[in-house]
Amino acid sequence: MTTTGTPPLPKAELHLHIEGTLEPETVFELARRHDVALPYASVEELRAAYDFTDLQSFLDVYYANMAVLRTRDDFAALASAYLRTCPEQGVRHVEMFFDPQAHTARGVAIGDVIGGLTDAIEHHADDVSAGLILCFLRDRSAAEAEETLRAAEPYLDRIVGVGLDSAEVGHPPSKFTSVFERARGLGLKPVAHAGEEGPAGYVTEALDELGVLRVDHGIRAIEDDALVARLVRDRTPLTVCPLSNVRLACVPGIGLHPLPEMLAAGLNVSVHSDDPAYFGGYADANYAAVREGLGFTDDQLRTLAANSITSSFLDDEAVQRLL
Ligand code: HPA
Ligand code: ZN
């Protein structure tokens, strides 16, 4: 969406947790279908619980809501509902995160999770291209991450990369050095959440220990001049999620978000929506937030959108087609 009435800028969505597109209405619909008891009397009551004070307070609700996702069809419907919104927002390509451990721990087969998401991706392939990034939950053990990667091996042709998410502080990237090494050996592209709530040092660790090709969030990198110089030199992409950072109190308000400073420093930043059903909106809402809350110009918005495309894992030819 733009204020000028022109079509939305073509862009790629590189930081989106597909489970974070689970809207409150769908939570209730699936709870009824699968006879799952919810601790909320209504959609409004559930929405009222989206009053987060930090990352953990969000994750508690986020994982609890996922209990309604049970079948391959549920995952297909979830991803389909999201992919259907992409064309109207100018989103031409998606590299979506998913959290297999959050589902297998509830008895859902990883093949149903990946199968359902893949069904939706194939169904919408004429309108938007999409790939999957398997995330390890960093607040669970490295051994469990290894098991998860092993369980995903029959489906590797459907997965572009591996990521690292969930509670950051106290769970540094170095906890997962070995599983990332194995994932890279399998041809998967490594990315990781770092420097969202955790320190700039976790961004350095993600680069050194995990060999990440993109940093998710990375807003606290700006606190470390040597790290900024390194990220600028290497043009390492940082997938920034402004509305998420505000709603999880990682920044005190949109007007104080470090994105302008990051862009001015020469960092390769792009803007994404993280968990749009929880944080107040999809790609268009995040672009609107930086335009209205940070005064970004049309030129700056074009830079963000172009960065999102060039930072994707698409090949050069596909990138050129989207630019
Ligand atoms: N940070 C860490 N883990 C997550 C997030 C996030 O913003 N969203 C979903 N899982
Ligand atoms: Zn995220």
Short mmCIF file of N, CA, C and O and ligand atoms in Angstrom, two decimals, residues 15 17 55 58-59 62-63 99 165-167 193 196 217 244 248 274-275 279, ligand 1:
data_model
loop_
_atom_site.label_atom_id
_atom_site.label_comp_id
_atom_site.label_asym_id
_atom_site.label_seq_id
_atom_site.Cartn_x
_atom_site.Cartn_y
_atom_site.Cartn_z
N HIS A 15 11.46 -12.30 6.57
CA HIS A 15 11.39 -12.53 8.03
C HIS A 15 9.93 -12.60 8.43
O HIS A 15 9.31 -11.61 8.83
N HIS A 17 7.39 -15.57 10.35
CA HIS A 17 7.14 -16.90 10.94
C HIS A 17 5.74 -17.28 10.51
O HIS A 17 4.77 -16.58 10.86
N LEU A 55 9.94 -10.25 24.63
CA LEU A 55 9.86 -11.40 23.72
C LEU A 55 9.19 -12.60 24.38
O LEU A 55 8.31 -13.25 23.80
N PHE A 58 5.41 -12.64 24.64
CA PHE A 58 4.81 -12.98 23.33
C PHE A 58 4.91 -14.48 23.06
O PHE A 58 3.93 -15.12 22.67
N LEU A 59 6.10 -15.03 23.27
CA LEU A 59 6.32 -16.45 22.94
C LEU A 59 5.36 -17.35 23.71
O LEU A 59 4.88 -18.36 23.18
N TYR A 62 2.12 -17.21 21.82
CA TYR A 62 2.38 -17.73 20.46
C TYR A 62 2.42 -19.26 20.44
O TYR A 62 1.74 -19.91 19.64
N TYR A 63 3.19 -19.85 21.37
CA TYR A 63 3.27 -21.32 21.41
C TYR A 63 1.94 -21.93 21.89
O TYR A 63 1.54 -22.99 21.39
N ASP A 99 8.60 -23.56 12.72
CA ASP A 99 9.18 -24.07 13.97
C ASP A 99 8.74 -25.53 14.17
O ASP A 99 7.81 -25.80 14.94
N ASP A 165 15.46 -19.35 16.30
CA ASP A 165 14.55 -18.36 16.89
C ASP A 165 14.16 -18.76 18.30
O ASP A 165 14.80 -19.62 18.89
N SER A 166 13.15 -18.12 18.85
CA SER A 166 12.68 -18.26 20.24
C SER A 166 13.54 -17.42 21.20
O SER A 166 14.28 -16.55 20.75
N ALA A 167 13.44 -17.72 22.52
CA ALA A 167 14.02 -16.84 23.55
C ALA A 167 15.53 -16.68 23.36
O ALA A 167 16.27 -17.66 23.41
N HIS A 193 18.22 -15.45 14.11
CA HIS A 193 17.82 -14.28 14.87
C HIS A 193 18.99 -13.93 15.79
O HIS A 193 19.53 -14.82 16.48
N GLU A 196 18.24 -9.10 18.69
CA GLU A 196 16.86 -8.59 18.84
C GLU A 196 16.74 -8.09 20.28
O GLU A 196 16.71 -6.90 20.54
N HIS A 217 16.59 -9.54 12.52
CA HIS A 217 16.57 -8.40 13.45
C HIS A 217 17.93 -7.69 13.39
O HIS A 217 18.12 -6.83 12.56
N SER A 244 7.27 -5.33 15.17
CA SER A 244 7.62 -6.34 16.16
C SER A 244 8.49 -5.72 17.25
O SER A 244 8.25 -5.91 18.44
N LEU A 248 7.30 -5.67 21.13
CA LEU A 248 8.02 -6.49 22.12
C LEU A 248 8.95 -5.63 22.97
O LEU A 248 9.79 -6.14 23.72
N ASP A 274 7.67 -10.33 10.62
CA ASP A 274 7.88 -11.19 11.78
C ASP A 274 6.65 -12.05 12.09
O ASP A 274 6.51 -13.13 11.54
N ASP A 275 5.76 -11.56 12.94
CA ASP A 275 4.55 -12.31 13.34
C ASP A 275 3.34 -11.39 13.17
O ASP A 275 2.81 -10.85 14.14
N PHE A 279 1.50 -8.54 15.80
CA PHE A 279 2.22 -7.28 15.99
C PHE A 279 1.62 -6.09 15.25
O PHE A 279 2.24 -5.04 15.15
N1 HPA B 1 12.09 -13.62 17.98
C1 HPA B 1 12.42 -14.84 18.34
N2 HPA B 1 11.65 -15.89 18.09
C2 HPA B 1 10.50 -15.71 17.45
C3 HPA B 1 10.11 -14.46 17.05
C4 HPA B 1 10.95 -13.35 17.32
O1 HPA B 1 10.70 -12.18 17.00
N3 HPA B 1 8.91 -14.62 16.44
C5 HPA B 1 8.62 -15.93 16.45
N4 HPA B 1 9.58 -16.61 17.08
#
